[in-house]
Coordinates of C-alpha atoms in Angstrom, one line a residue:
M1 CA 44.7 44.0 13.4
K2 CA 41.0 43.8 13.5
K3 CA 41.0 43.7 9.7
Y4 CA 43.2 40.6 9.7
F5 CA 41.1 39.0 12.4
N6 CA 38.0 39.4 10.3
I7 CA 39.8 37.9 7.2
F8 CA 40.8 34.9 9.3
F9 CA 37.3 34.2 10.3
L10 CA 36.0 34.6 6.8
L11 CA 38.6 32.1 5.6
F12 CA 37.8 29.8 8.5
F13 CA 34.1 29.6 7.8
S14 CA 34.7 29.4 4.0
F15 CA 36.9 26.3 4.7
L16 CA 34.1 24.9 6.9
A17 CA 31.5 25.4 4.2
I18 CA 33.8 23.8 1.6
G19 CA 34.5 20.9 3.9
Q20 CA 30.7 20.4 4.5
K21 CA 30.1 20.4 0.8
G22 CA 32.9 18.0 0.0
S23 CA 32.0 15.6 2.8
Q24 CA 28.3 15.6 1.8
K25 CA 29.3 15.0 -1.8
K26 CA 31.3 12.0 -0.6
A27 CA 28.4 10.7 1.4
D28 CA 26.0 11.3 -1.5
G29 CA 28.3 9.2 -3.7
L30 CA 28.3 6.4 -1.2
F31 CA 24.6 6.6 -0.9
K32 CA 24.2 6.4 -4.6
K33 CA 26.4 3.2 -4.6
K34 CA 24.0 1.9 -1.8
S35 CA 26.9 1.9 0.7
F36 CA 24.3 2.9 3.3
V37 CA 26.4 2.1 6.5
Q38 CA 29.3 4.2 5.4
A39 CA 27.1 7.0 4.0
A40 CA 25.2 7.2 7.3
A41 CA 28.4 7.5 9.3
I42 CA 29.4 10.6 7.3
Y43 CA 26.0 12.2 7.2
E44 CA 25.7 12.0 11.0
K45 CA 28.7 14.3 11.4
L46 CA 27.5 17.0 9.0
K47 CA 25.3 20.0 9.4
E48 CA 21.7 19.0 8.6
N49 CA 19.8 20.0 5.5
Q50 CA 16.8 18.6 3.7
S51 CA 18.7 16.4 1.1
L52 CA 21.0 15.1 3.8
L53 CA 18.1 14.2 6.1
Q54 CA 16.3 12.5 3.2
N55 CA 19.3 10.3 2.4
L56 CA 20.2 9.6 6.0
G57 CA 16.7 8.5 6.8
D58 CA 16.7 6.2 3.8
C59 CA 20.1 4.7 4.9
Y60 CA 18.5 3.7 8.2
Y61 CA 15.2 2.6 6.7
N62 CA 17.0 0.4 4.1
N63 CA 18.9 -1.4 6.9
Y64 CA 15.8 -1.7 9.1
Q65 CA 17.2 0.6 11.8
M66 CA 13.8 2.0 12.5
N67 CA 14.4 4.0 15.6
D68 CA 17.1 6.0 13.8
A69 CA 14.9 6.3 10.7
V70 CA 12.1 7.7 12.8
R71 CA 14.5 10.2 14.4
V72 CA 15.8 11.4 11.1
Y73 CA 12.6 11.4 9.1
G74 CA 11.0 13.3 12.0
K75 CA 13.6 16.1 11.5
L76 CA 13.0 16.0 7.7
F77 CA 9.3 16.5 8.2
L78 CA 10.0 19.6 10.2
T79 CA 11.8 21.1 7.3
G80 CA 8.6 21.4 5.2
K81 CA 6.2 18.6 4.5
D82 CA 5.0 20.1 1.2
S83 CA 8.4 19.5 -0.5
I84 CA 8.8 15.9 0.7
N85 CA 8.5 13.0 -1.8
P86 CA 5.1 11.2 -1.1
E87 CA 6.9 7.8 -0.8
T88 CA 8.8 9.2 2.2
Y89 CA 5.4 9.5 3.9
F90 CA 5.1 5.7 3.4
K91 CA 8.6 5.0 4.7
Y92 CA 8.1 7.3 7.7
A93 CA 4.8 5.6 8.6
Q94 CA 6.4 2.2 8.2
A95 CA 9.4 3.2 10.3
I96 CA 7.1 4.4 13.1
M97 CA 5.2 1.1 12.9
G98 CA 8.5 -0.6 13.3
T99 CA 8.9 1.1 16.7
G100 CA 5.4 0.0 17.7
D101 CA 3.7 3.4 17.7
Y102 CA 0.7 2.6 15.6
V103 CA -1.3 5.7 16.6
K104 CA 1.4 8.1 15.3
A105 CA 2.1 5.8 12.3
D106 CA -1.6 5.8 11.3
V107 CA -1.6 9.6 11.1
I108 CA 1.2 9.7 8.6
M109 CA -0.1 6.6 6.7
S110 CA -3.5 8.2 6.4
E111 CA -1.9 11.4 4.9
Y112 CA -0.1 9.2 2.4
L113 CA -3.1 7.1 1.5
K114 CA -5.6 10.0 1.6
Y115 CA -8.0 8.0 3.8
N116 CA -8.0 7.0 7.4
V117 CA -6.4 3.8 8.7
D118 CA -6.7 2.3 12.1
T119 CA -4.1 -0.4 12.6
P120 CA -5.0 -1.4 16.2
V121 CA -8.6 -2.1 15.1
F122 CA -7.3 -3.9 12.0
I123 CA -5.1 -6.2 14.1
S124 CA -8.0 -6.8 16.6
N125 CA -10.3 -7.8 13.8
L126 CA -7.8 -10.2 12.4
A127 CA -7.9 -12.3 15.6
S128 CA -11.3 -13.8 14.6
I129 CA -10.7 -13.7 10.8
V130 CA -7.5 -15.6 10.2
P131 CA -7.8 -19.3 9.4
Y132 CA -4.9 -20.3 11.7
N133 CA -3.1 -19.2 14.8
Y134 CA 0.7 -19.9 15.1
N135 CA 3.2 -21.0 17.7
L136 CA 6.7 -19.8 16.7
Q137 CA 10.1 -21.0 17.8
L138 CA 13.6 -19.7 17.0
M139 CA 15.7 -22.2 15.1
T140 CA 19.2 -21.0 16.2
K141 CA 20.7 -19.9 19.5
N142 CA 23.0 -17.5 17.7
T143 CA 20.6 -14.8 16.5
T144 CA 23.3 -12.6 14.9
N145 CA 24.1 -14.7 11.8
G146 CA 21.5 -13.2 9.5
D147 CA 19.7 -16.4 8.3
F148 CA 16.6 -16.4 6.1
G149 CA 14.7 -18.1 3.2
I150 CA 14.4 -21.7 4.3
A151 CA 13.5 -24.6 2.0
I152 CA 12.9 -28.3 2.7
F153 CA 15.6 -30.4 1.3
G154 CA 14.8 -34.1 1.9
D155 CA 15.5 -34.7 5.6
K156 CA 17.4 -31.4 5.7
V157 CA 16.7 -27.8 5.2
A158 CA 18.5 -25.3 3.0
F159 CA 18.7 -21.5 3.7
A160 CA 20.8 -18.4 3.1
S161 CA 23.0 -16.8 5.7
A162 CA 25.6 -14.1 6.2
R163 CA 27.5 -16.3 8.7
N164 CA 30.5 -16.8 6.5
N165 CA 32.9 -14.1 7.8
A166 CA 35.5 -15.1 5.1
N167 CA 33.2 -13.6 2.5
P168 CA 33.7 -10.0 1.3
E169 CA 31.7 -7.3 3.1
Y170 CA 28.4 -6.2 1.5
E171 CA 28.4 -2.4 1.1
W172 CA 24.7 -2.2 1.7
N173 CA 24.7 -3.4 5.4
G174 CA 28.4 -4.0 6.2
K175 CA 27.8 -7.8 6.6
P176 CA 29.4 -10.7 4.7
Y177 CA 27.9 -11.7 1.4
L178 CA 25.2 -14.4 1.6
D179 CA 25.9 -18.1 1.0
L180 CA 23.6 -21.1 0.9
F181 CA 23.8 -23.7 3.7
T182 CA 22.2 -27.0 4.6
A183 CA 21.3 -28.2 8.1
T184 CA 19.4 -30.8 10.0
M185 CA 17.1 -30.1 13.0
D186 CA 17.6 -31.7 16.4
E187 CA 14.8 -32.8 18.7
N188 CA 14.4 -29.3 20.0
G189 CA 13.9 -27.8 16.5
L190 CA 17.3 -26.2 16.5
L191 CA 19.5 -26.2 13.4
T192 CA 22.5 -28.5 13.6
N193 CA 25.2 -29.8 11.3
V194 CA 25.2 -26.6 9.3
E195 CA 27.3 -27.0 6.1
P196 CA 27.8 -24.6 3.2
F197 CA 26.9 -25.6 -0.3
P198 CA 30.0 -26.3 -2.5
K199 CA 31.9 -23.6 -4.4
E200 CA 30.0 -24.4 -7.6
I201 CA 27.0 -22.9 -5.9
N202 CA 28.5 -20.4 -3.4
T203 CA 30.5 -17.6 -5.1
K204 CA 32.0 -14.3 -4.1
T205 CA 28.6 -12.7 -4.5
H206 CA 25.2 -13.4 -2.9
E207 CA 23.3 -16.7 -3.1
S208 CA 19.9 -17.1 -1.5
S209 CA 16.3 -18.4 -1.8
P210 CA 16.8 -22.1 -2.8
T211 CA 13.9 -24.2 -4.0
F212 CA 14.0 -27.9 -5.0
S213 CA 12.2 -30.3 -7.3
S214 CA 10.5 -33.3 -5.6
D215 CA 13.3 -35.6 -6.5
R216 CA 15.9 -33.0 -5.3
K217 CA 17.8 -33.2 -8.5
I218 CA 17.0 -29.7 -9.6
M219 CA 17.6 -26.5 -7.6
Y220 CA 16.6 -23.0 -8.5
F221 CA 18.2 -20.2 -6.4
N222 CA 19.2 -16.6 -6.5
R223 CA 22.6 -15.2 -7.4
T224 CA 23.4 -11.5 -7.5
N225 CA 25.1 -10.3 -10.7
D226 CA 28.9 -9.9 -10.3
K227 CA 28.8 -6.6 -12.2
K228 CA 26.9 -3.4 -11.8
V229 CA 25.0 -2.0 -14.8
K230 CA 23.8 1.6 -15.1
V231 CA 20.0 1.9 -15.3
G232 CA 18.8 5.4 -15.4
D233 CA 20.8 7.5 -13.0
E234 CA 22.2 4.7 -10.9
K235 CA 24.3 1.6 -11.1
F236 CA 23.2 -1.7 -9.5
A237 CA 23.8 -5.4 -9.6
S238 CA 20.6 -7.2 -10.5
V239 CA 19.5 -10.4 -8.8
K240 CA 18.9 -13.4 -11.1
I241 CA 17.4 -16.9 -10.8
F242 CA 19.8 -19.8 -11.6
K243 CA 19.0 -23.4 -12.2
A244 CA 21.4 -26.2 -11.1
E245 CA 21.2 -30.0 -11.6
F246 CA 22.5 -32.6 -9.2
N247 CA 24.2 -35.4 -11.0
N248 CA 26.6 -38.0 -9.5
G249 CA 26.9 -36.2 -6.2
K250 CA 27.7 -32.9 -7.8
W251 CA 25.9 -29.7 -8.7
E252 CA 26.4 -28.9 -12.4
N253 CA 24.9 -27.2 -15.4
I254 CA 24.4 -24.0 -13.4
N255 CA 22.8 -21.4 -15.7
E256 CA 20.7 -18.3 -15.3
L257 CA 17.1 -18.5 -16.6
P258 CA 16.4 -16.9 -19.9
F259 CA 14.0 -14.3 -18.6
C260 CA 16.5 -12.8 -16.2
S261 CA 18.3 -9.5 -17.0
D262 CA 21.1 -7.2 -16.0
T263 CA 18.6 -4.3 -15.9
Y264 CA 16.0 -5.7 -13.4
S265 CA 15.9 -8.4 -10.7
T266 CA 14.2 -11.8 -10.6
Q267 CA 14.2 -13.3 -7.1
H268 CA 12.7 -15.6 -4.5
P269 CA 11.9 -18.6 -6.8
V270 CA 9.6 -21.3 -5.6
L271 CA 8.8 -24.5 -7.6
S272 CA 5.4 -26.0 -7.7
K273 CA 5.0 -29.5 -6.5
D274 CA 4.7 -31.0 -10.0
G275 CA 7.7 -29.0 -11.2
K276 CA 5.7 -27.3 -14.0
K277 CA 5.6 -23.8 -12.7
L278 CA 8.0 -21.4 -11.1
Y279 CA 6.7 -18.5 -9.0
F280 CA 9.0 -15.6 -8.3
S281 CA 9.2 -11.9 -7.5
S282 CA 10.5 -9.3 -10.0
D283 CA 10.6 -5.6 -10.8
M284 CA 10.8 -6.3 -14.5
P285 CA 9.1 -3.9 -17.0
G286 CA 5.3 -4.1 -16.6
S287 CA 5.4 -4.6 -12.9
I288 CA 2.7 -2.8 -10.9
G289 CA 5.1 -1.7 -8.2
S290 CA 8.4 -2.1 -6.5
F291 CA 8.3 -5.9 -6.8
D292 CA 5.5 -8.1 -8.0
I293 CA 4.8 -11.8 -7.9
Y294 CA 5.0 -13.6 -11.2
V295 CA 4.6 -17.2 -12.4
V296 CA 6.3 -18.9 -15.4
T297 CA 5.5 -22.2 -17.0
I298 CA 8.3 -24.8 -17.3
N299 CA 7.7 -26.8 -20.5
D300 CA 8.3 -30.5 -20.9
D301 CA 11.4 -29.8 -23.0
G302 CA 12.9 -27.7 -20.2
T303 CA 12.2 -24.3 -21.9
Y304 CA 10.2 -21.6 -20.2
G305 CA 7.1 -19.6 -21.2
S306 CA 6.6 -15.9 -20.7
P307 CA 6.4 -14.7 -17.1
I308 CA 2.9 -13.8 -16.1
N309 CA 2.1 -11.1 -13.5
L310 CA -0.4 -12.3 -10.9
G311 CA -2.3 -9.0 -11.2
N312 CA -3.4 -6.2 -9.0
L313 CA -5.4 -8.3 -6.5
V314 CA -2.1 -9.8 -5.3
N315 CA 0.3 -7.1 -6.3
T316 CA 0.4 -3.4 -5.2
I317 CA 2.6 -0.4 -5.9
H318 CA 4.9 -1.5 -3.1
R319 CA 6.7 -4.8 -2.4
E320 CA 5.3 -8.3 -3.0
Q321 CA 8.0 -10.9 -2.5
F322 CA 8.9 -14.5 -1.3
P323 CA 6.0 -16.5 -2.8
F324 CA 5.1 -20.0 -1.8
V325 CA 2.3 -22.3 -3.1
N326 CA 0.8 -25.3 -1.5
E327 CA 0.8 -28.7 -3.2
D328 CA -2.2 -28.2 -5.5
E329 CA -1.4 -24.5 -6.0
S330 CA -4.8 -23.5 -4.6
I331 CA -3.2 -21.1 -2.0
L332 CA -0.4 -18.6 -2.6
Y333 CA 1.5 -17.4 0.4
F334 CA 3.7 -14.3 0.1
A335 CA 5.1 -11.3 1.9
S336 CA 4.0 -7.7 1.2
D337 CA 4.3 -4.2 2.7
G338 CA 1.7 -2.9 0.2
H339 CA -1.4 -4.5 1.7
Q340 CA -2.5 -3.4 5.1
G341 CA -0.4 -4.9 7.8
M342 CA 1.4 -4.4 11.1
G343 CA 4.7 -2.9 9.8
G344 CA 7.3 -3.9 7.3
L345 CA 6.7 -7.1 5.3
D346 CA 3.7 -9.1 6.5
L347 CA 2.7 -12.6 5.5
F348 CA -0.5 -13.1 3.4
M349 CA -2.4 -15.9 1.8
S350 CA -4.5 -15.7 -1.4
E351 CA -6.8 -18.5 -2.5
S352 CA -7.1 -19.5 -6.2
V353 CA -10.6 -19.4 -7.7
N354 CA -11.0 -20.6 -11.3
G355 CA -7.2 -20.2 -11.7
D356 CA -7.0 -16.6 -10.5
F357 CA -5.7 -15.6 -7.1
H358 CA -8.1 -13.5 -5.1
K359 CA -7.9 -10.8 -2.4
P360 CA -5.1 -11.7 0.1
V361 CA -5.8 -12.2 3.8
N362 CA -3.2 -11.1 6.4
L363 CA -2.1 -14.1 8.4
G364 CA -2.6 -12.3 11.7
A365 CA -0.7 -11.1 14.8
T366 CA 0.3 -14.6 15.9
I367 CA 2.8 -14.8 13.0
N368 CA 3.2 -11.2 11.8
S369 CA 5.0 -8.5 13.8
N370 CA 5.8 -4.8 13.3
S371 CA 9.0 -5.9 11.6
D372 CA 9.7 -7.8 8.3
D373 CA 8.1 -11.3 8.3
F374 CA 8.6 -13.3 5.1
A375 CA 9.6 -16.5 3.4
Y376 CA 6.7 -18.6 4.6
V377 CA 6.9 -22.4 3.9
V378 CA 4.3 -24.9 5.2
D379 CA 3.6 -28.6 5.1
E380 CA -0.2 -28.7 5.0
Q381 CA -0.3 -32.3 6.1
T382 CA 1.4 -31.6 9.4
N383 CA 0.6 -27.9 9.7
R384 CA 4.2 -27.3 10.4
G385 CA 6.5 -24.9 8.6
F386 CA 9.0 -22.1 8.6
L387 CA 9.3 -18.4 8.2
S388 CA 12.0 -15.7 8.4
S389 CA 11.8 -12.5 10.4
N390 CA 14.0 -9.6 11.5
R391 CA 11.9 -8.9 14.6
K392 CA 15.0 -9.2 16.7
G393 CA 16.9 -6.7 14.6
I394 CA 18.4 -9.1 12.2
D395 CA 17.1 -11.9 9.9
N396 CA 16.4 -15.2 11.8
L397 CA 14.7 -18.5 11.0
Y398 CA 11.6 -19.6 12.9
S399 CA 9.7 -22.9 12.8
F400 CA 6.0 -22.9 13.5
Q401 CA 3.0 -25.1 14.4
R402 CA -0.2 -23.7 13.1
I403 CA -3.5 -24.4 14.8
E404 CA -6.9 -24.0 13.2
N405 CA -8.8 -20.9 14.4
E406 CA -12.1 -22.1 15.8
D407 CA -13.8 -18.6 15.6
N408 CA -14.0 -18.3 11.8
F409 CA -17.4 -17.2 10.6
V410 CA -16.3 -14.5 8.2
L411 CA -18.0 -12.1 5.7
Q412 CA -15.6 -10.7 3.2
G413 CA -15.7 -8.8 -0.1
D414 CA -14.8 -5.6 -1.8
I415 CA -16.4 -2.3 -3.1
K416 CA -16.3 -1.3 -6.7
D417 CA -17.7 1.3 -9.0
K418 CA -20.7 -0.2 -10.8
N419 CA -19.6 1.1 -14.2
T420 CA -15.8 1.3 -14.2
K421 CA -15.3 -1.7 -11.8
E422 CA -12.6 0.2 -10.1
F423 CA -12.0 -0.2 -6.4
L424 CA -13.5 2.5 -4.1
P425 CA -11.1 3.1 -1.2
G426 CA -12.4 5.2 1.6
T427 CA -15.9 3.7 1.5
T428 CA -17.6 3.2 4.8
V429 CA -19.1 -0.3 5.1
T430 CA -21.5 -1.1 8.0
L431 CA -22.9 -4.5 8.9
Y432 CA -26.3 -4.6 10.7
D433 CA -27.8 -7.5 12.5
D434 CA -31.4 -8.6 12.2
K435 CA -32.4 -6.1 14.9
G436 CA -30.8 -3.2 13.1
N437 CA -27.9 -2.9 15.5
V438 CA -24.4 -2.2 14.1
A439 CA -22.5 -5.5 14.1
G440 CA -19.4 -4.0 12.6
E441 CA -18.1 -0.9 10.7
M442 CA -15.0 -0.1 8.8
V443 CA -13.5 2.3 6.2
V444 CA -12.0 0.2 3.4
G445 CA -8.4 0.6 2.3
A446 CA -6.6 0.7 -1.1
K447 CA -8.0 -2.6 -2.2
A448 CA -11.5 -1.6 -1.0
D449 CA -11.9 -4.9 0.8
Y450 CA -13.8 -5.4 4.0
T451 CA -14.0 -8.3 6.5
F452 CA -16.5 -8.8 9.3
I453 CA -17.1 -11.5 11.9
T454 CA -20.6 -13.1 11.5
Q455 CA -22.6 -15.7 13.4
P456 CA -24.2 -18.8 11.9
N457 CA -27.9 -18.9 10.9
T458 CA -28.3 -15.1 11.2
K459 CA -29.9 -12.5 9.0
Y460 CA -27.6 -9.4 8.2
K461 CA -27.7 -6.3 6.1
I462 CA -24.5 -4.8 4.7
R463 CA -24.4 -1.1 3.7
A464 CA -21.8 0.9 1.8
V465 CA -21.6 4.7 1.8
K466 CA -19.2 7.0 0.0
N467 CA -19.2 10.6 -0.9
F468 CA -20.7 11.3 -4.4
Y469 CA -22.0 7.7 -4.6
I470 CA -25.5 6.3 -4.1
P471 CA -25.5 4.2 -0.9
Y472 CA -25.7 0.5 -1.6
E473 CA -27.1 -2.2 0.7
Q474 CA -27.7 -5.9 0.5
E475 CA -29.3 -8.5 2.9
F476 CA -28.0 -12.0 3.4
V477 CA -28.5 -15.0 5.7
T478 CA -25.6 -17.1 7.0
N479 CA -26.2 -20.9 7.3
E480 CA -25.6 -23.2 10.2
E481 CA -22.9 -25.4 8.7
G482 CA -19.9 -24.8 11.0
K483 CA -17.2 -22.4 9.8
M484 CA -18.0 -20.5 6.6
R485 CA -16.6 -17.7 4.5
Y486 CA -19.1 -15.5 2.8
S487 CA -18.0 -13.3 0.0
I488 CA -20.1 -10.4 -1.3
E489 CA -19.0 -7.8 -3.9
L490 CA -20.8 -4.5 -3.5
F491 CA -21.1 -2.3 -6.6
M492 CA -21.8 1.4 -6.1
E493 CA -22.9 3.9 -8.7
C494 CA -21.8 7.5 -8.6
Y495 CA -24.4 10.3 -8.8
D496 CA -23.1 11.6 -12.2
D497 CA -23.5 8.1 -13.8
A498 CA -26.9 7.6 -12.3
E499 CA -28.5 11.0 -13.1
E500 CA -28.3 12.9 -16.4
I501 CA -28.6 16.3 -14.7
I502 CA -25.5 15.6 -12.5
T503 CA -22.1 16.2 -14.0
K504 CA -18.5 16.3 -12.8
R505 CA -16.9 19.6 -13.7
Q506 CA -13.3 20.1 -14.9
D507 CA -12.4 21.5 -11.4
G508 CA -13.5 18.2 -9.9
K509 CA -16.7 19.5 -8.3
V510 CA -19.9 17.5 -8.9
Q511 CA -22.7 19.8 -10.0
I512 CA -26.5 19.4 -10.4
V513 CA -27.3 21.2 -13.7
L514 CA -30.7 22.9 -13.6
E515 CA -32.3 25.8 -15.4
N516 CA -31.1 29.1 -14.1
I517 CA -33.2 30.7 -11.3
Y518 CA -34.1 34.3 -11.9
F519 CA -34.9 36.9 -9.2
D520 CA -36.4 40.3 -9.6
F521 CA -33.9 43.2 -9.5
N522 CA -32.6 43.7 -6.0
K523 CA -35.0 41.0 -4.7
W524 CA -34.5 37.5 -3.3
E525 CA -38.1 36.1 -3.1
I526 CA -38.6 32.7 -4.8
K527 CA -40.9 33.3 -7.8
P528 CA -43.1 30.5 -9.3
D529 CA -40.7 29.8 -12.1
A530 CA -37.8 29.4 -9.6
A531 CA -40.0 27.2 -7.4
R532 CA -40.7 24.9 -10.3
I533 CA -36.9 24.5 -10.9
L534 CA -36.2 24.0 -7.2
D535 CA -38.9 21.3 -7.0
V536 CA -36.7 19.2 -9.4
L537 CA -33.8 19.6 -6.9
Y538 CA -36.2 18.7 -4.0
D539 CA -37.2 15.5 -5.8
L540 CA -33.5 14.6 -6.2
L541 CA -32.8 15.2 -2.5
V542 CA -35.7 13.0 -1.5
K543 CA -34.5 10.3 -3.8
Y544 CA -31.0 10.4 -2.3
P545 CA -31.3 11.0 1.4
E546 CA -27.6 10.9 2.0
M547 CA -26.9 13.7 -0.5
E548 CA -25.7 17.1 0.8
I549 CA -25.4 20.1 -1.4
E550 CA -24.1 23.7 -1.4
L551 CA -26.5 26.3 -2.8
G552 CA -24.4 29.0 -4.3
A553 CA -25.7 32.3 -5.6
H554 CA -23.8 34.6 -8.0
T555 CA -24.6 38.1 -9.2
D556 CA -23.5 40.3 -12.1
S557 CA -21.1 43.2 -11.6
R558 CA -23.5 46.1 -11.9
A559 CA -23.4 47.2 -8.2
S560 CA -20.8 47.5 -5.6
E561 CA -19.0 44.3 -4.4
T562 CA -20.4 44.7 -0.9
F563 CA -24.0 45.1 -2.2
N564 CA -23.6 42.1 -4.5
L565 CA -22.2 39.9 -1.8
M566 CA -25.1 40.7 0.6
L567 CA -27.7 40.2 -2.2
S568 CA -26.2 36.8 -3.2
N569 CA -26.2 35.6 0.4
R570 CA -29.9 36.5 0.7
R571 CA -30.8 34.7 -2.5
A572 CA -28.8 31.6 -1.5
L573 CA -30.5 31.6 1.9
A574 CA -33.9 32.0 0.3
T575 CA -33.3 29.0 -1.8
L576 CA -32.3 27.0 1.2
E577 CA -35.4 28.1 3.2
Y578 CA -37.6 27.0 0.3
L579 CA -36.2 23.5 0.4
V580 CA -36.3 23.3 4.2
G581 CA -40.0 24.5 4.0
K582 CA -40.7 21.5 1.8
G583 CA -39.2 19.1 4.4
I584 CA -35.5 18.8 3.5
D585 CA -33.3 18.6 6.6
K586 CA -31.4 21.9 7.0
R587 CA -28.3 19.9 7.9
R588 CA -28.1 18.6 4.4
L589 CA -27.9 22.1 2.9
R590 CA -25.4 24.9 2.9
S591 CA -26.1 28.3 1.4
K592 CA -23.3 30.6 0.2
G593 CA -23.3 33.9 -1.6
F594 CA -20.4 34.6 -3.9
G595 CA -21.4 38.1 -5.1
E596 CA -19.7 39.0 -8.3
A597 CA -16.4 37.2 -7.4
I598 CA -16.7 34.2 -9.7
P599 CA -18.1 35.2 -13.1
L600 CA -18.5 32.7 -15.8
I601 CA -17.7 35.4 -18.3
R602 CA -15.0 37.8 -17.3
C603 CA -16.1 40.9 -19.1
G604 CA -15.7 43.5 -16.4
D605 CA -17.4 46.8 -17.0
N606 CA -18.1 45.9 -20.7
C607 CA -20.6 43.1 -20.2
S608 CA -23.5 42.8 -22.5
E609 CA -27.0 42.1 -21.1
D610 CA -26.7 38.5 -22.1
E611 CA -23.3 38.2 -20.4
H612 CA -24.7 39.8 -17.2
S613 CA -27.5 37.3 -17.2
I614 CA -25.1 34.3 -17.6
N615 CA -23.0 35.5 -14.6
R616 CA -26.2 36.1 -12.5
R617 CA -26.9 32.5 -11.6
C618 CA -27.4 29.8 -8.9
E619 CA -25.2 26.7 -8.8
F620 CA -25.9 23.5 -6.9
I621 CA -22.7 21.6 -5.9
I622 CA -22.9 18.2 -4.3
L623 CA -20.8 18.0 -1.1
K624 CA -21.3 14.3 -0.3

């Protein structure tokens, strides 16, 4: 009887395992199709494993259910952080920011970026840096429709919405497909007389992001492809930009633009005031990251030039979307989660200088939240405009009035390598006033940009410090003409570029290459020849007072390991004491004996005299 009982349990648990595997396979299939709501419902009922938690966390993240995403990603990180995709660190940090816990989010984001971030300080600094503050107002009483992407359309507005319940259900989020609508605004700023665009525009798939020519006879908008195409390992329906012409009260000649494709998306078009340029977002080949901002010229004959990427000052490895330009195209507004922000997509502005858009500025906490904030539109004559945000859990439209920020004396700039011109994230930048007091300090992020509040008619010094680089400082004086923005680029030179005797090794360590220092057999006293070599090192340490080094002593293998380790430690310490005796601060030096553990030539017991002498050496490694 016991035998049959055991067989029953074996079969029972086998069926459970088969059922788990089959159910997860079904959920994985739904996840691959981007049916995130359905996939999540199945995953939640199954026994947890690493791949399940990864997909389930992504399901919630992609539908901005951040509390659930944090719960699931938290479990995923307990399974073993070393095996987790680096981008999941980014998603986890963004999800935590979405719940408002910036302290915890900064820990994860700092691990992802490989340098420290401090979001509360960043937000606090923005209060005095941003050019405008904003008063926001919801534009609908019903906040569950899913409205976003507003455009001015004469005396009306146009926008996208999931409010048409007759539309098919979108697998991604379980809501109706998007259509385009028009509306007017009442005296309270609420949308009224909401009407859908005609069937020539609205189809069974998504339509969104309308933008209009000044005479309102041309509309560009997004439409999702009605078929899925396999790209790599997955199938997806790309988003394309369409153009429609309004003739005799009807939208006609509706065609996709020639640079659109089934294999990548082009989205969020916005037309320049003169109708000669179209800005948009795309993940087309050549993009820097997930989505980049592009611009394309519209020729007089109606043809289009080649899309131009706005470059890595605007675009990052993450999302840049929903561009908008002011009337003279001197300012670009856009949404990004790649530049430092408050969580999700934040709104940024970038000024054009000599035709190139420069480092973006976050628009600040009076308009941005820890959720997605996007689709910024403004009338710069009235300082009124619109944006979209899911800060209430679903996309909603907001109107705003912006007010000039009176406290706006700002110093801004970035840090670059003097020779390569590459950004230097992780650099500490300190601003000193004319009395030498610290007026501000920050560690720069991925774009290596800094911003400080300054006062008019004041002398300042700005100083940049980074490991393995020569500290750089510059003085400047602000003027007394009202609000100003000062921009200073700081160029730092690394030690190995500045000094011939400093080199970067293949293992990544930065070494000061000097003649070998020789000691008498079984001795550690500094002989005159060794002192002469160490004086070169002394001069270098005097020249660069921020430099810290490790003094490493190595022996050959002709004695016991214990004897050699003790001897090398004594020689390293003797070298340190020589430099300290000449006046070098002991805190800048570290001595370490390695004994025979790290030979340059691995010859074991068969070393020649020359090979022994090569292994018997001192090395000087720069620590910072």
